[in-house]
Coordinates of C-alpha atoms in Angstrom, one line a residue:
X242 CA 104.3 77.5 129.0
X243 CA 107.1 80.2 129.4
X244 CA 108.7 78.2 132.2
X245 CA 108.7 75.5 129.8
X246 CA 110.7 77.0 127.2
X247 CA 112.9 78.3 129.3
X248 CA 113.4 75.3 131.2
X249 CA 113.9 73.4 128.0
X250 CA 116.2 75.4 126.3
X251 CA 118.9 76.2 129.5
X252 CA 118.6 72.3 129.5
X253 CA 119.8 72.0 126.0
X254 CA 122.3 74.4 126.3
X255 CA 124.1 72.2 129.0
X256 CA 124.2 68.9 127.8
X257 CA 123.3 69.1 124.2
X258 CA 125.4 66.5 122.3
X259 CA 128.4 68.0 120.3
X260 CA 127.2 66.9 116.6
X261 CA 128.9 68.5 113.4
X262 CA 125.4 69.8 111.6
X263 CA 124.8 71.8 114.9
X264 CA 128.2 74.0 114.8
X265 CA 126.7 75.5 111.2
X266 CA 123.6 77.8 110.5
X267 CA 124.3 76.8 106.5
X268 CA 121.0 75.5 105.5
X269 CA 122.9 72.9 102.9
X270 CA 124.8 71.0 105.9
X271 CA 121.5 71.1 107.9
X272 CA 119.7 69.8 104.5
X273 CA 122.2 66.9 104.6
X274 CA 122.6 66.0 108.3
X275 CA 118.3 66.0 108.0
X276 CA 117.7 63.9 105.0
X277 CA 121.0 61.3 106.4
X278 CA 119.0 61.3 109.9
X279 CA 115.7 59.8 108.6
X280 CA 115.5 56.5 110.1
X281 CA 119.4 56.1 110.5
X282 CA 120.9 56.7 114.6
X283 CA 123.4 59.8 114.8
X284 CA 125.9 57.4 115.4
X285 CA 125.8 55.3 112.0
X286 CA 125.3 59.1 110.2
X287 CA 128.2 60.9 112.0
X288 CA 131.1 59.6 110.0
X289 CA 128.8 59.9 106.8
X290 CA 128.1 63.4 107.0
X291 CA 131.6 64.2 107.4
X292 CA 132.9 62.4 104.5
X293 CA 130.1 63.7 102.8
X294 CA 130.7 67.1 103.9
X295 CA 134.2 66.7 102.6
X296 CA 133.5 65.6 98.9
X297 CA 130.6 67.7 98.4
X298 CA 130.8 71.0 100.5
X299 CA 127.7 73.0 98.8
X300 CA 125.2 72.4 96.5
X301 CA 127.2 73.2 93.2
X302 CA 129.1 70.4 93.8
X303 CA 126.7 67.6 94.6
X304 CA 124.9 68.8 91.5
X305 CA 128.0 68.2 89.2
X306 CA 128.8 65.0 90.9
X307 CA 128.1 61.7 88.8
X308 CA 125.2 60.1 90.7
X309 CA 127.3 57.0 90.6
X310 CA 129.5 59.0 93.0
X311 CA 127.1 60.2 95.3
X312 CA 125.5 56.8 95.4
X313 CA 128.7 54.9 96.4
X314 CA 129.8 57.6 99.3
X315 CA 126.3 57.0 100.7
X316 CA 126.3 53.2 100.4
X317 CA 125.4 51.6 103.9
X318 CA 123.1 54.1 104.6
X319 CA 120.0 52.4 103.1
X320 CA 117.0 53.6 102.3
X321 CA 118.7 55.1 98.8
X322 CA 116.1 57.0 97.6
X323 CA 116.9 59.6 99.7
X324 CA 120.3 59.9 97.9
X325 CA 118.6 60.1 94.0
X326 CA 116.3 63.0 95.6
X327 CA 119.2 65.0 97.1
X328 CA 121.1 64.9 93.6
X329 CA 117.9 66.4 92.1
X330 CA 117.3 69.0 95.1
X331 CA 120.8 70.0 94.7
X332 CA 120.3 70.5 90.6
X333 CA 117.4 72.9 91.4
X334 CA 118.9 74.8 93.9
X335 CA 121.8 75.5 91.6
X336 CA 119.6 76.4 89.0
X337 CA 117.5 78.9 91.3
X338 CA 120.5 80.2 92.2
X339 CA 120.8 79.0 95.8
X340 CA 119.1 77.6 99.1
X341 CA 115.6 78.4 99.1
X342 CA 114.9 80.7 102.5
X343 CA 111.7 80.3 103.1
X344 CA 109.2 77.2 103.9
X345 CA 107.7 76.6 100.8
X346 CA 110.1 76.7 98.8
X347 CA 112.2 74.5 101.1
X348 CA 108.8 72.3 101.0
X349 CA 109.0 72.1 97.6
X350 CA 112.7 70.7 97.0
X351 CA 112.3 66.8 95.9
X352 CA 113.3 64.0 99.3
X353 CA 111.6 66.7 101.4
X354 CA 108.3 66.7 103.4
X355 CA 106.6 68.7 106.3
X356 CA 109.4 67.7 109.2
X357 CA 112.7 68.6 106.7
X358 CA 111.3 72.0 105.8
X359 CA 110.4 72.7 109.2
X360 CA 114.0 71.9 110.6
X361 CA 115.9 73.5 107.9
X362 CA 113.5 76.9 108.0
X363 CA 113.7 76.9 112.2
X364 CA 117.6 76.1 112.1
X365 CA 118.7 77.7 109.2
X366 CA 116.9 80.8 109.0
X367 CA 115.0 81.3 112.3
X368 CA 111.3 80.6 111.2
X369 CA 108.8 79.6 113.5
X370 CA 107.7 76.2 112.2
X371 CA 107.8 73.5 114.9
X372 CA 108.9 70.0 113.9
X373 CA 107.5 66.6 114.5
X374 CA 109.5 63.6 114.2
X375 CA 109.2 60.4 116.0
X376 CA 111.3 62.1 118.7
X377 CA 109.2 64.7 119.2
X378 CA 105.7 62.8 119.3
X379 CA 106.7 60.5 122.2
X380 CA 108.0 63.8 124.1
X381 CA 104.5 65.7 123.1
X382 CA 102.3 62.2 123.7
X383 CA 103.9 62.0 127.2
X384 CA 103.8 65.6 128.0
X385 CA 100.0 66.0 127.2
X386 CA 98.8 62.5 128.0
X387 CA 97.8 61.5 124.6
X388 CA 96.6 58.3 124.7
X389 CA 95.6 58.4 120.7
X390 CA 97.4 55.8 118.2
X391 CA 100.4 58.4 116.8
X392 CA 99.8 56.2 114.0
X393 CA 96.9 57.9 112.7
X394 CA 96.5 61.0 111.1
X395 CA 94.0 63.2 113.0
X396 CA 96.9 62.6 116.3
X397 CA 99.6 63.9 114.8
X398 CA 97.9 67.0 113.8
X399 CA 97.0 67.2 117.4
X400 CA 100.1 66.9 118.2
X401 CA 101.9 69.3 115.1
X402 CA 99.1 72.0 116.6
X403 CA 100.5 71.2 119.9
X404 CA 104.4 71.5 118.5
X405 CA 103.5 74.8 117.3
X406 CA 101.8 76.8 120.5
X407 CA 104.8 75.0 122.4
X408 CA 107.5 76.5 119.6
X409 CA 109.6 79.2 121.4
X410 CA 109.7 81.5 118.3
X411 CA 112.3 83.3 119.5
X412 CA 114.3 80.6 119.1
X413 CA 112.7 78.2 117.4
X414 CA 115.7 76.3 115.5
X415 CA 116.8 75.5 119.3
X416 CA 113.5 75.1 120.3
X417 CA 113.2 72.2 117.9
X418 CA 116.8 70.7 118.5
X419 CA 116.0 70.8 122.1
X420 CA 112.9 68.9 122.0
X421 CA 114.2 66.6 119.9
X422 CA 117.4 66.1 121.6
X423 CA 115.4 65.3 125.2
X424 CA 113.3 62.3 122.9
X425 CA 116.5 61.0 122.2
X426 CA 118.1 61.0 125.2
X427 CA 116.1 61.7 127.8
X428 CA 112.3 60.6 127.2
X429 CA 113.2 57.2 125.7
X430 CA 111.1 54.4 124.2
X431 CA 111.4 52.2 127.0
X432 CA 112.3 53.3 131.0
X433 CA 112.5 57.1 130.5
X434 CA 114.8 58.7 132.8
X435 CA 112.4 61.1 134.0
X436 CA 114.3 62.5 137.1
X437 CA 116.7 64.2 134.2
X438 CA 114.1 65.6 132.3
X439 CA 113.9 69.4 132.6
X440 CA 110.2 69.8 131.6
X441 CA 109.4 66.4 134.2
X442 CA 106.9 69.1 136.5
X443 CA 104.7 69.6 133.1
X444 CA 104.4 66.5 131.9
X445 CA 100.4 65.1 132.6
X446 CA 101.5 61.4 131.5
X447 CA 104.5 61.6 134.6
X448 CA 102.0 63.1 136.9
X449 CA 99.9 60.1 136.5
X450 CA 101.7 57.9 136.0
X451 CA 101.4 56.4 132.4
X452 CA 104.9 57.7 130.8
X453 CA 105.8 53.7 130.4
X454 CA 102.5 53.4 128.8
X455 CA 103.0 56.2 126.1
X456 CA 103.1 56.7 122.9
X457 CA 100.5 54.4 121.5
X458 CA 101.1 53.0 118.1
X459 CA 100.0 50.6 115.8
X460 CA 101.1 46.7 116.1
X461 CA 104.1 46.5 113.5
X462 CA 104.2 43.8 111.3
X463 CA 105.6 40.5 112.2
X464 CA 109.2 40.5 110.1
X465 CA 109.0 38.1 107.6
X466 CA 112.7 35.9 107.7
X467 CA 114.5 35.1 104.4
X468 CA 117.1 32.8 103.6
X469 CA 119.6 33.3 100.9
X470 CA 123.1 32.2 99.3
X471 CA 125.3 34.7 98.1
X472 CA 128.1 34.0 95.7
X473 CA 131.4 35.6 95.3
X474 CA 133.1 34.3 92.1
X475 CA 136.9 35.7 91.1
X476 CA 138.6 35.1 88.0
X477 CA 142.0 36.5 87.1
X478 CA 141.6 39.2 89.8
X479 CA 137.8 40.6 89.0
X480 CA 134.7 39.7 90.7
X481 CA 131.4 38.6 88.8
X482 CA 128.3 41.2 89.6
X483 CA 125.2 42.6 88.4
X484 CA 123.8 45.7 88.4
X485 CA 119.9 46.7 89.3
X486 CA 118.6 48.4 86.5
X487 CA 115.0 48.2 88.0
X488 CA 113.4 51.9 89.0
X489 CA 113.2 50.6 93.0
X490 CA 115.2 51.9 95.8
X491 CA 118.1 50.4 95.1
X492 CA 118.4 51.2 91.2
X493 CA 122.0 51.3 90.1
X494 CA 123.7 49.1 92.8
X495 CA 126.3 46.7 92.1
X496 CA 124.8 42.7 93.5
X497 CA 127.2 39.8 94.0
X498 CA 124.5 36.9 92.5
X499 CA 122.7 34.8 94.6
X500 CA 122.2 30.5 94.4
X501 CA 119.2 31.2 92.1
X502 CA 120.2 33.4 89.4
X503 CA 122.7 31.0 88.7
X504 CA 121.9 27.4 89.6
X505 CA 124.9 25.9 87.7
X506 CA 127.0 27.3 89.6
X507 CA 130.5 25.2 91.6
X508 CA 130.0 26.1 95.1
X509 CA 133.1 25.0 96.7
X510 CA 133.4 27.0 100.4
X511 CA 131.3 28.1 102.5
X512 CA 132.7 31.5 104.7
X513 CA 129.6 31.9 107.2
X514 CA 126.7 34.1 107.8
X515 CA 125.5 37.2 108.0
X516 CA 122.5 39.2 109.2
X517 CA 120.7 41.9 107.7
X518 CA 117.2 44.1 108.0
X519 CA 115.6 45.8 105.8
X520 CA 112.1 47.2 106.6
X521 CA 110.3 44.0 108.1
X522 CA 112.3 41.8 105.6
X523 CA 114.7 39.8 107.7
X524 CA 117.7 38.1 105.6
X525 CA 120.0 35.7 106.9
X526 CA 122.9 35.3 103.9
X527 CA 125.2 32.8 103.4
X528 CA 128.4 33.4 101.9
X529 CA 129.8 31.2 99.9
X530 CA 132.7 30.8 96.7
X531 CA 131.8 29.0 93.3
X532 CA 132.8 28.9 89.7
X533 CA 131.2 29.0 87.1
X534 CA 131.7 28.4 82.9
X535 CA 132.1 30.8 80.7
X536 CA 130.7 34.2 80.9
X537 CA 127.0 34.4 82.3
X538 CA 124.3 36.2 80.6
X539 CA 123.5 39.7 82.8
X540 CA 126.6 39.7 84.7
X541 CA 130.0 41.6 84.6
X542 CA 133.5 40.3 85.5
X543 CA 135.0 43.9 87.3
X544 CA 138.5 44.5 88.5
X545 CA 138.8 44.1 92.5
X546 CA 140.8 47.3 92.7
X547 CA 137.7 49.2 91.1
X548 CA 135.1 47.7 93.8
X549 CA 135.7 50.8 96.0
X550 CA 134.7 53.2 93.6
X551 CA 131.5 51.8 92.6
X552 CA 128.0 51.6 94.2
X553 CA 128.0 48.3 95.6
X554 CA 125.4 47.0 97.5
X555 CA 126.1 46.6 101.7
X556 CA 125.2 43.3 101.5
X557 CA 127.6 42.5 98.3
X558 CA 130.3 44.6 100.7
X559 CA 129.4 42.7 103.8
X560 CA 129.9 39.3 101.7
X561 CA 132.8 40.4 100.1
X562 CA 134.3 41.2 103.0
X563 CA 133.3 37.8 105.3
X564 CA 134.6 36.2 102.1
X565 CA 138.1 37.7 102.5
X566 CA 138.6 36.7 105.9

């Protein structure tokens, strides 16, 4: 097991990828560059983070930040939730006086489970609490030969005990970056690249053979496909919209309407198509101008030049943009 850690780590130290939230030990940027990394690529969170960064360099001034503001800066990002909690973490670290330093109370912050707290402790402050993303139990699945469904919840405790008698607690904020970085680059989903991997003469599924058959996880859901006609309707220079005021995910976004909500409608142009995913909802939107009478019930006629400032939707963006082509 020492080889392994060494072996690991003088791996990551060569070819570990230059990211911004790995120049800093200052457990707010790692709290941000964690929480943006949940189900998003490093690519899509990269220029993110840094504008992020830039607008709201601590926690004081996230917490004083209309949530409006934060919610527009982190528009494309999905999964908005993660945004609301980060407004309210931020709030309560201000009023505790700064970061928490030690697991539990890290634990405790809203928008953060049993991986964030882990990172942030291990990176930040150099506590030995091994992480377990999805990363890190394909590497650990492989490595041991798990055949179990990492689904389930009595595997990955298996495999969180096995994260932690791996953990180099020496280093264990490396430790963790390293094993994550060789799931993401190294032991991939699909063809592995196994002659690059440093810790290739320990690994039991390699040795016999089953690394393309590993992890096992549940059958996902077939995506259910969905239709839908967006509308973009200008008067005198402003846009007609909507806002959620629902308590779901995407509570206080700015909507174009769609066909439905207003069925009277004018449609006079059609401006294409566009794709978009969310979950195991697949839409296919098409974009299309229309007038309409009066002033709608539940709607809002705002100024184009205030678009950029407000929480819109990425789909209203992504028609809004087709549209202006």
């Amino acid at each position: 097991m020492k080889q392994l850690r060494k072996a690991l780590l003088e791996w990551y130290g060569r070819t570990a990828r230059k990211l911004p939230w790995r120049a800093t030990r200052d457990p707010y940027r790692i709290w941000v560059s964690e929480i943006m990394l949940q189900q998003t690529r490093v690519a899509a969170v990269t220029p993110y983070f840094e504008k992020f960064i830039a607008r709201f360099p601590d926690a004081a001034a996230l917490a004083a930040a209309p949530l409006d503001d934060l919610l527009t800066l982190w528009s494309g990002l999905g999964y908005y939730s993660r945004a609301r909690n980060m407004h309210n973490a931020a709030r309560e670290i201000v009023r505790s006086g700064g970061f928490p330093r030690d697991y539990d109370s890290i634990r405790r912050l809203p928008g953060i489970g049993d991986y964030t707290a882990a990172a942030i402790a291990s990176i930040a402050f150099g506590l030995p609490y091994a992480v377990l993303d999805g990363n890190v139990l394909r590497v650990l699945a492989r490595l041991t030969n798990d055949s179990g469904n990492i689904s389930t919840a009595p595997v990955r405790r298996r495999l969180q005990e096995t994260a932690q008698r791996l953990l180099d607690s020496s280093h264990p904020g490396d430790f963790n970056q390293a094993l994550m970085e060789l799931g993401a680059t190294v032991c991939l989903p699909k063809e592995p690249r196994c002659a690059d991997c440093p810790i290739s003469p320990d690994c039991e599924a390699r040795r016999l053979g089953s690394e393309n058959d590993l992890p096992v996880r549940k059958r996902s859901v077939p995506p259910v496909a969905i239709e839908t006609t967006l509308l973009v309707i200008e008067r005198d220079g402003t846009v007609l919209l909507w806002r959620r005021t629902d308590r779901g995910r995407m509570h206080g976004f700015w909507e174009l309407p769609d066909s439905g909500q207003l069925p009277s409608a004018i449609q006079d142009r059609e401006h294409g198509v566009f794709r978009h995913a969310i979950t195991s909802h697949h839409y296919a939107f098409t974009v299309v101008s229309a007038r309409v009478r009066g002033n709608p019930r539940g709607f809002s006629w705002i100024m184009r030049e205030r678009l950029a400032r407000l929480p819109l939707s990425t789909t209203a963006r992504k028609a809004l943009a087709l549209a202006g082509k």
